[in-house]
Amino acid sequence: MPKMKELSEKELINKAERYCIQAERCCSEVYRKLEGWGASETQIAPIIAHLLQDRFIDEERFSLAFARDKMRYNHWGRMKINYALKEKEIASVHIQNALDQLDAEEYSDVLQKILRGKLQQVKGKNDYECRQKVIRFAVGRGFGMQEILNALDDLGQSDEDDE
């Protein structure tokens, strides 16, 4: 494998700025990217400080966009979003703020949409087994048990139907 050309600090800054302009980024993503480009530890810290100062990176803005996009497009629940943001080393205060700012009505609509879709697809020996499969699916998407049960009740899939 050919050796990569070593980049100067100015070249790394320019490359990192372009990377941050493409989409919202967090510090951990930029850190990993800089490492991949061959930046040393002593180069990375000042570059990230520059990006933070000039607002190329804003972890609060990132967490808000990340949470909103994962809910809307990937149909993730709060628990899965929370976990993913923790994996990206986002501060708890930013995570909580992002989760609090999710539109409650849109969140409920997303949950009902995935439940309706799964209810149509799932096959089981009886209604109880189908319901359990749907619940497991929604839990895997990061929705809370009480949210799921309430949404199923709203869809007319309550426990009483199974008895």
mmCIF file of N, CA and C in Angstrom, residues 34-154:
data_model
loop_
_atom_site.group_PDB
_atom_site.id
_atom_site.type_symbol
_atom_site.label_atom_id
_atom_site.label_comp_id
_atom_site.label_asym_id
_atom_site.label_seq_id
_atom_site.Cartn_x
_atom_site.Cartn_y
_atom_site.Cartn_z
ATOM 1 N N LEU A 34 -9.798 12.978 11.143
ATOM 2 C CA LEU A 34 -8.450 13.554 11.166
ATOM 3 C C LEU A 34 -7.397 12.473 11.394
ATOM 4 N N GLU A 35 -7.689 11.538 12.285
ATOM 5 C CA GLU A 35 -6.776 10.408 12.501
ATOM 6 C C GLU A 35 -6.578 9.628 11.202
ATOM 7 N N GLY A 36 -7.665 9.416 10.489
ATOM 8 C CA GLY A 36 -7.606 8.693 9.222
ATOM 9 C C GLY A 36 -6.784 9.415 8.168
ATOM 10 N N TRP A 37 -6.763 10.717 8.265
ATOM 11 C CA TRP A 37 -5.974 11.512 7.323
ATOM 12 C C TRP A 37 -4.510 11.617 7.745
ATOM 13 N N GLY A 38 -4.174 10.988 8.856
ATOM 14 C CA GLY A 38 -2.788 10.962 9.296
ATOM 15 C C GLY A 38 -2.382 12.101 10.220
ATOM 16 N N ALA A 39 -3.332 12.809 10.793
ATOM 17 C CA ALA A 39 -3.011 13.903 11.709
ATOM 18 C C ALA A 39 -2.508 13.330 13.032
ATOM 19 N N SER A 40 -1.563 14.015 13.633
ATOM 20 C CA SER A 40 -1.032 13.578 14.927
ATOM 21 C C SER A 40 -1.906 14.131 16.047
ATOM 22 N N GLU A 41 -1.743 13.560 17.245
ATOM 23 C CA GLU A 41 -2.502 14.028 18.415
ATOM 24 C C GLU A 41 -2.299 15.522 18.648
ATOM 25 N N THR A 42 -1.064 15.998 18.458
ATOM 26 C CA THR A 42 -0.771 17.412 18.700
ATOM 27 C C THR A 42 -1.411 18.313 17.651
ATOM 28 N N GLN A 43 -1.715 17.781 16.469
ATOM 29 C CA GLN A 43 -2.390 18.567 15.432
ATOM 30 C C GLN A 43 -3.903 18.572 15.618
ATOM 31 N N ILE A 44 -4.458 17.459 16.099
ATOM 32 C CA ILE A 44 -5.911 17.294 16.160
ATOM 33 C C ILE A 44 -6.570 18.281 17.121
ATOM 34 N N ALA A 45 -6.032 18.430 18.329
ATOM 35 C CA ALA A 45 -6.663 19.294 19.334
ATOM 36 C C ALA A 45 -6.844 20.737 18.850
ATOM 37 N N PRO A 46 -5.813 21.390 18.320
ATOM 38 C CA PRO A 46 -6.027 22.764 17.859
ATOM 39 C C PRO A 46 -6.962 22.871 16.653
ATOM 40 N N ILE A 47 -6.970 21.847 15.804
ATOM 41 C CA ILE A 47 -7.868 21.869 14.648
ATOM 42 C C ILE A 47 -9.315 21.796 15.120
ATOM 43 N N ILE A 48 -9.593 20.898 16.050
ATOM 44 C CA ILE A 48 -10.961 20.779 16.566
ATOM 45 C C ILE A 48 -11.354 22.053 17.318
ATOM 46 N N ALA A 49 -10.424 22.629 18.065
ATOM 47 C CA ALA A 49 -10.703 23.891 18.761
ATOM 48 C C ALA A 49 -11.069 24.986 17.754
ATOM 49 N N HIS A 50 -10.338 25.055 16.648
ATOM 50 C CA HIS A 50 -10.628 26.032 15.583
ATOM 51 C C HIS A 50 -12.027 25.786 15.006
ATOM 52 N N LEU A 51 -12.345 24.529 14.723
ATOM 53 C CA LEU A 51 -13.650 24.194 14.146
ATOM 54 C C LEU A 51 -14.789 24.529 15.103
ATOM 55 N N LEU A 52 -14.568 24.312 16.393
ATOM 56 C CA LEU A 52 -15.578 24.660 17.395
ATOM 57 C C LEU A 52 -15.742 26.182 17.497
ATOM 58 N N GLN A 53 -14.631 26.885 17.516
ATOM 59 C CA GLN A 53 -14.666 28.338 17.658
ATOM 60 C C GLN A 53 -15.386 28.989 16.472
ATOM 61 N N ASP A 54 -15.103 28.511 15.274
ATOM 62 C CA ASP A 54 -15.727 29.067 14.070
ATOM 63 C C ASP A 54 -17.078 28.414 13.750
ATOM 64 N N ARG A 55 -17.561 27.578 14.649
ATOM 65 C CA ARG A 55 -18.881 26.929 14.577
ATOM 66 C C ARG A 55 -19.051 26.009 13.359
ATOM 67 N N PHE A 56 -17.949 25.459 12.887
ATOM 68 C CA PHE A 56 -18.060 24.383 11.896
ATOM 69 C C PHE A 56 -18.607 23.149 12.610
ATOM 70 N N ILE A 57 -18.249 23.022 13.878
ATOM 71 C CA ILE A 57 -18.769 21.958 14.731
ATOM 72 C C ILE A 57 -19.551 22.628 15.851
ATOM 73 N N ASP A 58 -20.765 22.157 16.073
ATOM 74 C CA ASP A 58 -21.589 22.617 17.192
ATOM 75 C C ASP A 58 -22.355 21.383 17.660
ATOM 76 N N GLU A 59 -21.963 20.846 18.791
ATOM 77 C CA GLU A 59 -22.536 19.564 19.221
ATOM 78 C C GLU A 59 -24.014 19.665 19.583
ATOM 79 N N GLU A 60 -24.450 20.824 20.037
ATOM 80 C CA GLU A 60 -25.883 20.975 20.322
ATOM 81 C C GLU A 60 -26.665 20.957 19.009
ATOM 82 N N ARG A 61 -26.193 21.704 18.041
ATOM 83 C CA ARG A 61 -26.835 21.732 16.719
ATOM 84 C C ARG A 61 -26.812 20.338 16.094
ATOM 85 N N PHE A 62 -25.677 19.642 16.222
ATOM 86 C CA PHE A 62 -25.549 18.288 15.699
ATOM 87 C C PHE A 62 -26.569 17.352 16.342
ATOM 88 N N SER A 63 -26.668 17.393 17.677
ATOM 89 C CA SER A 63 -27.564 16.465 18.366
ATOM 90 C C SER A 63 -29.026 16.726 18.010
ATOM 91 N N LEU A 64 -29.399 17.991 17.833
ATOM 92 C CA LEU A 64 -30.777 18.314 17.426
ATOM 93 C C LEU A 64 -31.072 17.758 16.029
ATOM 94 N N ALA A 65 -30.157 17.985 15.102
ATOM 95 C CA ALA A 65 -30.348 17.501 13.724
ATOM 96 C C ALA A 65 -30.336 15.974 13.681
ATOM 97 N N PHE A 66 -29.420 15.354 14.415
ATOM 98 C CA PHE A 66 -29.296 13.902 14.445
ATOM 99 C C PHE A 66 -30.593 13.270 14.965
ATOM 100 N N ALA A 67 -31.081 13.774 16.093
ATOM 101 C CA ALA A 67 -32.293 13.211 16.700
ATOM 102 C C ALA A 67 -33.495 13.365 15.769
ATOM 103 N N ARG A 68 -33.655 14.551 15.219
ATOM 104 C CA ARG A 68 -34.791 14.806 14.324
ATOM 105 C C ARG A 68 -34.721 13.914 13.080
ATOM 106 N N ASP A 69 -33.542 13.811 12.483
ATOM 107 C CA ASP A 69 -33.391 12.999 11.268
ATOM 108 C C ASP A 69 -33.579 11.513 11.541
ATOM 109 N N LYS A 70 -33.035 11.003 12.631
ATOM 110 C CA LYS A 70 -33.179 9.579 12.944
ATOM 111 C C LYS A 70 -34.636 9.230 13.230
ATOM 112 N N MET A 71 -35.371 10.167 13.866
ATOM 113 C CA MET A 71 -36.785 9.898 14.119
ATOM 114 C C MET A 71 -37.558 9.914 12.798
ATOM 115 N N ARG A 72 -37.341 10.946 11.995
ATOM 116 C CA ARG A 72 -38.111 11.109 10.757
ATOM 117 C C ARG A 72 -37.807 10.075 9.695
ATOM 118 N N TYR A 73 -36.534 9.851 9.436
ATOM 119 C CA TYR A 73 -36.144 9.048 8.276
ATOM 120 C C TYR A 73 -35.819 7.600 8.597
ATOM 121 N N ASN A 74 -35.299 7.343 9.808
ATOM 122 C CA ASN A 74 -34.961 5.972 10.180
ATOM 123 C C ASN A 74 -36.010 5.359 11.107
ATOM 124 N N HIS A 75 -36.947 6.195 11.556
ATOM 125 C CA HIS A 75 -38.023 5.772 12.452
ATOM 126 C C HIS A 75 -37.487 5.169 13.749
ATOM 127 N N TRP A 76 -36.532 5.868 14.349
ATOM 128 C CA TRP A 76 -35.965 5.452 15.629
ATOM 129 C C TRP A 76 -36.724 6.104 16.772
ATOM 130 N N GLY A 77 -36.753 5.398 17.894
ATOM 131 C CA GLY A 77 -37.331 5.934 19.118
ATOM 132 C C GLY A 77 -36.278 6.645 19.955
ATOM 133 N N ARG A 78 -36.740 7.278 21.025
ATOM 134 C CA ARG A 78 -35.855 8.068 21.895
ATOM 135 C C ARG A 78 -34.700 7.251 22.471
ATOM 136 N N MET A 79 -34.976 6.011 22.868
ATOM 137 C CA MET A 79 -33.926 5.202 23.505
ATOM 138 C C MET A 79 -32.789 4.901 22.526
ATOM 139 N N LYS A 80 -33.107 4.593 21.298
ATOM 140 C CA LYS A 80 -32.073 4.284 20.307
ATOM 141 C C LYS A 80 -31.300 5.550 19.922
ATOM 142 N N ILE A 81 -31.993 6.665 19.810
ATOM 143 C CA ILE A 81 -31.336 7.946 19.518
ATOM 144 C C ILE A 81 -30.391 8.306 20.654
ATOM 145 N N ASN A 82 -30.863 8.153 21.880
ATOM 146 C CA ASN A 82 -30.052 8.440 23.071
ATOM 147 C C ASN A 82 -28.766 7.608 23.050
ATOM 148 N N TYR A 83 -28.904 6.331 22.795
ATOM 149 C CA TYR A 83 -27.754 5.428 22.763
ATOM 150 C C TYR A 83 -26.765 5.837 21.665
ATOM 151 N N ALA A 84 -27.285 6.135 20.480
ATOM 152 C CA ALA A 84 -26.416 6.504 19.349
ATOM 153 C C ALA A 84 -25.657 7.800 19.632
ATOM 154 N N LEU A 85 -26.311 8.765 20.266
ATOM 155 C CA LEU A 85 -25.639 10.024 20.605
ATOM 156 C C LEU A 85 -24.570 9.803 21.680
ATOM 157 N N LYS A 86 -24.848 8.909 22.630
ATOM 158 C CA LYS A 86 -23.827 8.580 23.640
ATOM 159 C C LYS A 86 -22.617 7.926 22.979
ATOM 160 N N GLU A 87 -22.868 7.078 21.989
ATOM 161 C CA GLU A 87 -21.775 6.440 21.252
ATOM 162 C C GLU A 87 -20.899 7.476 20.545
ATOM 163 N N LYS A 88 -21.499 8.599 20.180
ATOM 164 C CA LYS A 88 -20.757 9.670 19.507
ATOM 165 C C LYS A 88 -20.156 10.654 20.510
ATOM 166 N N GLU A 89 -20.220 10.298 21.789
ATOM 167 C CA GLU A 89 -19.612 11.066 22.874
ATOM 168 C C GLU A 89 -20.191 12.476 23.002
ATOM 169 N N ILE A 90 -21.487 12.605 22.790
ATOM 170 C CA ILE A 90 -22.181 13.885 22.949
ATOM 171 C C ILE A 90 -22.521 14.059 24.427
ATOM 172 N N ALA A 91 -22.408 15.285 24.919
ATOM 173 C CA ALA A 91 -22.705 15.581 26.323
ATOM 174 C C ALA A 91 -24.169 15.290 26.637
ATOM 175 N N SER A 92 -24.411 14.786 27.832
ATOM 176 C CA SER A 92 -25.767 14.413 28.254
ATOM 177 C C SER A 92 -26.758 15.561 28.134
ATOM 178 N N VAL A 93 -26.308 16.767 28.439
ATOM 179 C CA VAL A 93 -27.201 17.924 28.373
ATOM 180 C C VAL A 93 -27.683 18.154 26.940
ATOM 181 N N HIS A 94 -26.811 17.960 25.953
ATOM 182 C CA HIS A 94 -27.202 18.118 24.551
ATOM 183 C C HIS A 94 -28.132 16.990 24.114
ATOM 184 N N ILE A 95 -27.865 15.789 24.596
ATOM 185 C CA ILE A 95 -28.723 14.644 24.267
ATOM 186 C C ILE A 95 -30.126 14.876 24.800
ATOM 187 N N GLN A 96 -30.218 15.260 26.071
ATOM 188 C CA GLN A 96 -31.528 15.477 26.690
ATOM 189 C C GLN A 96 -32.283 16.602 25.984
ATOM 190 N N ASN A 97 -31.584 17.669 25.645
ATOM 191 C CA ASN A 97 -32.204 18.786 24.940
ATOM 192 C C ASN A 97 -32.747 18.337 23.583
ATOM 193 N N ALA A 98 -31.972 17.553 22.873
ATOM 194 C CA ALA A 98 -32.397 17.062 21.548
ATOM 195 C C ALA A 98 -33.629 16.167 21.671
ATOM 196 N N LEU A 99 -33.635 15.287 22.659
ATOM 197 C CA LEU A 99 -34.780 14.387 22.852
ATOM 198 C C LEU A 99 -36.023 15.167 23.272
ATOM 199 N N ASP A 100 -35.833 16.186 24.114
ATOM 200 C CA ASP A 100 -36.959 17.011 24.563
ATOM 201 C C ASP A 100 -37.567 17.815 23.421
ATOM 202 N N GLN A 101 -36.760 18.150 22.426
ATOM 203 C CA GLN A 101 -37.244 18.987 21.327
ATOM 204 C C GLN A 101 -37.868 18.204 20.182
ATOM 205 N N LEU A 102 -37.884 16.879 20.286
ATOM 206 C CA LEU A 102 -38.578 16.095 19.266
ATOM 207 C C LEU A 102 -40.067 16.420 19.345
ATOM 208 N N ASP A 103 -40.682 16.667 18.208
ATOM 209 C CA ASP A 103 -42.100 16.998 18.153
ATOM 210 C C ASP A 103 -42.917 15.780 18.605
ATOM 211 N N ALA A 104 -43.682 15.941 19.677
ATOM 212 C CA ALA A 104 -44.419 14.816 20.274
ATOM 213 C C ALA A 104 -45.426 14.208 19.300
ATOM 214 N N GLU A 105 -46.107 15.054 18.547
ATOM 215 C CA GLU A 105 -47.116 14.553 17.616
ATOM 216 C C GLU A 105 -46.456 13.773 16.475
ATOM 217 N N GLU A 106 -45.367 14.318 15.946
ATOM 218 C CA GLU A 106 -44.647 13.634 14.873
ATOM 219 C C GLU A 106 -44.060 12.310 15.366
ATOM 220 N N TYR A 107 -43.535 12.313 16.601
ATOM 221 C CA TYR A 107 -42.970 11.117 17.215
ATOM 222 C C TYR A 107 -44.050 10.030 17.326
ATOM 223 N N SER A 108 -45.215 10.425 17.789
ATOM 224 C CA SER A 108 -46.330 9.484 17.920
ATOM 225 C C SER A 108 -46.766 8.959 16.550
ATOM 226 N N ASP A 109 -46.790 9.838 15.556
ATOM 227 C CA ASP A 109 -47.161 9.426 14.197
ATOM 228 C C ASP A 109 -46.165 8.409 13.637
ATOM 229 N N VAL A 110 -44.877 8.642 13.887
ATOM 230 C CA VAL A 110 -43.839 7.721 13.414
ATOM 231 C C VAL A 110 -44.035 6.347 14.052
ATOM 232 N N LEU A 111 -44.258 6.326 15.363
ATOM 233 C CA LEU A 111 -44.465 5.052 16.063
ATOM 234 C C LEU A 111 -45.692 4.336 15.512
ATOM 235 N N GLN A 112 -46.798 5.044 15.350
ATOM 236 C CA GLN A 112 -48.010 4.409 14.833
ATOM 237 C C GLN A 112 -47.797 3.894 13.409
ATOM 238 N N LYS A 113 -47.053 4.634 12.610
ATOM 239 C CA LYS A 113 -46.785 4.223 11.229
ATOM 240 C C LYS A 113 -46.007 2.904 11.196
ATOM 241 N N ILE A 114 -44.952 2.800 12.021
ATOM 242 C CA ILE A 114 -44.163 1.553 11.986
ATOM 243 C C ILE A 114 -44.968 0.399 12.586
ATOM 244 N N LEU A 115 -45.812 0.673 13.574
ATOM 245 C CA LEU A 115 -46.639 -0.391 14.155
ATOM 246 C C LEU A 115 -47.669 -0.897 13.145
ATOM 247 N N ARG A 116 -48.317 0.033 12.451
ATOM 248 C CA ARG A 116 -49.296 -0.363 11.425
ATOM 249 C C ARG A 116 -48.633 -1.220 10.347
ATOM 250 N N GLY A 117 -47.472 -0.770 9.895
ATOM 251 C CA GLY A 117 -46.755 -1.516 8.855
ATOM 252 C C GLY A 117 -46.363 -2.903 9.318
ATOM 253 N N LYS A 118 -45.870 -2.999 10.531
ATOM 254 C CA LYS A 118 -45.431 -4.301 11.054
ATOM 255 C C LYS A 118 -46.629 -5.209 11.316
ATOM 256 N N LEU A 119 -47.731 -4.642 11.799
ATOM 257 C CA LEU A 119 -48.929 -5.452 12.048
ATOM 258 C C LEU A 119 -49.424 -6.110 10.757
ATOM 259 N N GLN A 120 -49.269 -5.420 9.627
ATOM 260 C CA GLN A 120 -49.704 -5.980 8.348
ATOM 261 C C GLN A 120 -48.772 -7.092 7.863
ATOM 262 N N GLN A 121 -47.494 -7.009 8.227
ATOM 263 C CA GLN A 121 -46.498 -7.974 7.746
ATOM 264 C C GLN A 121 -46.381 -9.218 8.605
ATOM 265 N N VAL A 122 -46.570 -9.066 9.899
ATOM 266 C CA VAL A 122 -46.242 -10.129 10.840
ATOM 267 C C VAL A 122 -47.218 -11.304 10.729
ATOM 268 N N LYS A 123 -46.667 -12.484 10.905
ATOM 269 C CA LYS A 123 -47.475 -13.701 10.886
ATOM 270 C C LYS A 123 -47.198 -14.466 12.178
ATOM 271 N N GLY A 124 -48.245 -15.030 12.744
ATOM 272 C CA GLY A 124 -48.106 -15.796 13.965
ATOM 273 C C GLY A 124 -49.268 -16.749 14.130
ATOM 274 N N LYS A 125 -49.157 -17.627 15.136
ATOM 275 C CA LYS A 125 -50.203 -18.633 15.380
ATOM 276 C C LYS A 125 -51.504 -17.983 15.844
ATOM 277 N N ASN A 126 -51.364 -16.863 16.586
ATOM 278 C CA ASN A 126 -52.545 -16.178 17.112
ATOM 279 C C ASN A 126 -52.249 -14.683 17.255
ATOM 280 N N ASP A 127 -53.252 -13.919 17.659
ATOM 281 C CA ASP A 127 -53.104 -12.464 17.812
ATOM 282 C C ASP A 127 -52.053 -12.115 18.857
ATOM 283 N N TYR A 128 -52.000 -12.892 19.935
ATOM 284 C CA TYR A 128 -51.031 -12.629 21.001
ATOM 285 C C TYR A 128 -49.605 -12.730 20.466
ATOM 286 N N GLU A 129 -49.309 -13.772 19.724
ATOM 287 C CA GLU A 129 -47.961 -13.958 19.174
ATOM 288 C C GLU A 129 -47.613 -12.832 18.198
ATOM 289 N N CYS A 130 -48.559 -12.439 17.369
ATOM 290 C CA CYS A 130 -48.333 -11.338 16.427
ATOM 291 C C CYS A 130 -48.044 -10.044 17.181
ATOM 292 N N ARG A 131 -48.832 -9.804 18.220
ATOM 293 C CA ARG A 131 -48.653 -8.588 19.028
ATOM 294 C C ARG A 131 -47.266 -8.568 19.671
ATOM 295 N N GLN A 132 -46.821 -9.704 20.180
ATOM 296 C CA GLN A 132 -45.500 -9.775 20.814
ATOM 297 C C GLN A 132 -44.387 -9.502 19.800
ATOM 298 N N LYS A 133 -44.545 -9.993 18.582
ATOM 299 C CA LYS A 133 -43.558 -9.739 17.540
ATOM 300 C C LYS A 133 -43.496 -8.250 17.204
ATOM 301 N N VAL A 134 -44.643 -7.610 17.144
ATOM 302 C CA VAL A 134 -44.704 -6.179 16.848
ATOM 303 C C VAL A 134 -44.060 -5.379 17.977
ATOM 304 N N ILE A 135 -44.330 -5.771 19.212
ATOM 305 C CA ILE A 135 -43.742 -5.080 20.370
ATOM 306 C C ILE A 135 -42.226 -5.222 20.348
ATOM 307 N N ARG A 136 -41.722 -6.436 20.109
ATOM 308 C CA ARG A 136 -40.262 -6.642 20.048
ATOM 309 C C ARG A 136 -39.635 -5.788 18.947
ATOM 310 N N PHE A 137 -40.316 -5.707 17.809
ATOM 311 C CA PHE A 137 -39.819 -4.895 16.705
ATOM 312 C C PHE A 137 -39.713 -3.422 17.120
ATOM 313 N N ALA A 138 -40.751 -2.894 17.749
ATOM 314 C CA ALA A 138 -40.756 -1.486 18.149
ATOM 315 C C ALA A 138 -39.731 -1.204 19.246
ATOM 316 N N VAL A 139 -39.554 -2.155 20.164
ATOM 317 C CA VAL A 139 -38.527 -1.998 21.208
ATOM 318 C C VAL A 139 -37.150 -1.944 20.548
ATOM 319 N N GLY A 140 -36.927 -2.776 19.547
ATOM 320 C CA GLY A 140 -35.664 -2.769 18.817
ATOM 321 C C GLY A 140 -35.408 -1.463 18.089
ATOM 322 N N ARG A 141 -36.460 -0.759 17.751
ATOM 323 C CA ARG A 141 -36.339 0.544 17.104
ATOM 324 C C ARG A 141 -36.101 1.661 18.127
ATOM 325 N N GLY A 142 -36.144 1.313 19.419
ATOM 326 C CA GLY A 142 -35.815 2.294 20.453
ATOM 327 C C GLY A 142 -37.002 2.986 21.093
ATOM 328 N N PHE A 143 -38.178 2.439 20.919
ATOM 329 C CA PHE A 143 -39.350 3.022 21.560
ATOM 330 C C PHE A 143 -39.558 2.361 22.914
ATOM 331 N N GLY A 144 -40.108 3.117 23.856
ATOM 332 C CA GLY A 144 -40.358 2.612 25.198
ATOM 333 C C GLY A 144 -41.592 1.726 25.232
ATOM 334 N N MET A 145 -41.602 0.798 26.172
ATOM 335 C CA MET A 145 -42.702 -0.173 26.261
ATOM 336 C C MET A 145 -44.051 0.530 26.444
ATOM 337 N N GLN A 146 -44.116 1.524 27.325
ATOM 338 C CA GLN A 146 -45.392 2.193 27.568
ATOM 339 C C GLN A 146 -45.859 2.959 26.332
ATOM 340 N N GLU A 147 -44.913 3.567 25.615
ATOM 341 C CA GLU A 147 -45.260 4.260 24.360
ATOM 342 C C GLU A 147 -45.861 3.277 23.358
ATOM 343 N N ILE A 148 -45.254 2.112 23.267
ATOM 344 C CA ILE A 148 -45.708 1.091 22.315
ATOM 345 C C ILE A 148 -47.106 0.601 22.690
ATOM 346 N N LEU A 149 -47.291 0.290 23.971
ATOM 347 C CA LEU A 149 -48.594 -0.211 24.420
ATOM 348 C C LEU A 149 -49.689 0.826 24.198
ATOM 349 N N ASN A 150 -49.392 2.086 24.483
ATOM 350 C CA ASN A 150 -50.377 3.153 24.263
ATOM 351 C C ASN A 150 -50.711 3.279 22.777
ATOM 352 N N ALA A 151 -49.691 3.206 21.920
ATOM 353 C CA ALA A 151 -49.908 3.312 20.474
ATOM 354 C C ALA A 151 -50.726 2.120 19.968
ATOM 355 N N LEU A 152 -50.446 0.924 20.481
ATOM 356 C CA LEU A 152 -51.226 -0.249 20.075
ATOM 357 C C LEU A 152 -52.679 -0.112 20.513
ATOM 358 N N ASP A 153 -52.886 0.441 21.705
ATOM 359 C CA ASP A 153 -54.258 0.684 22.164
ATOM 360 C C ASP A 153 -54.969 1.652 21.220
ATOM 361 N N ASP A 154 -54.249 2.708 20.809
ATOM 362 C CA ASP A 154 -54.827 3.677 19.880
ATOM 363 C C ASP A 154 -55.173 3.032 18.539
#
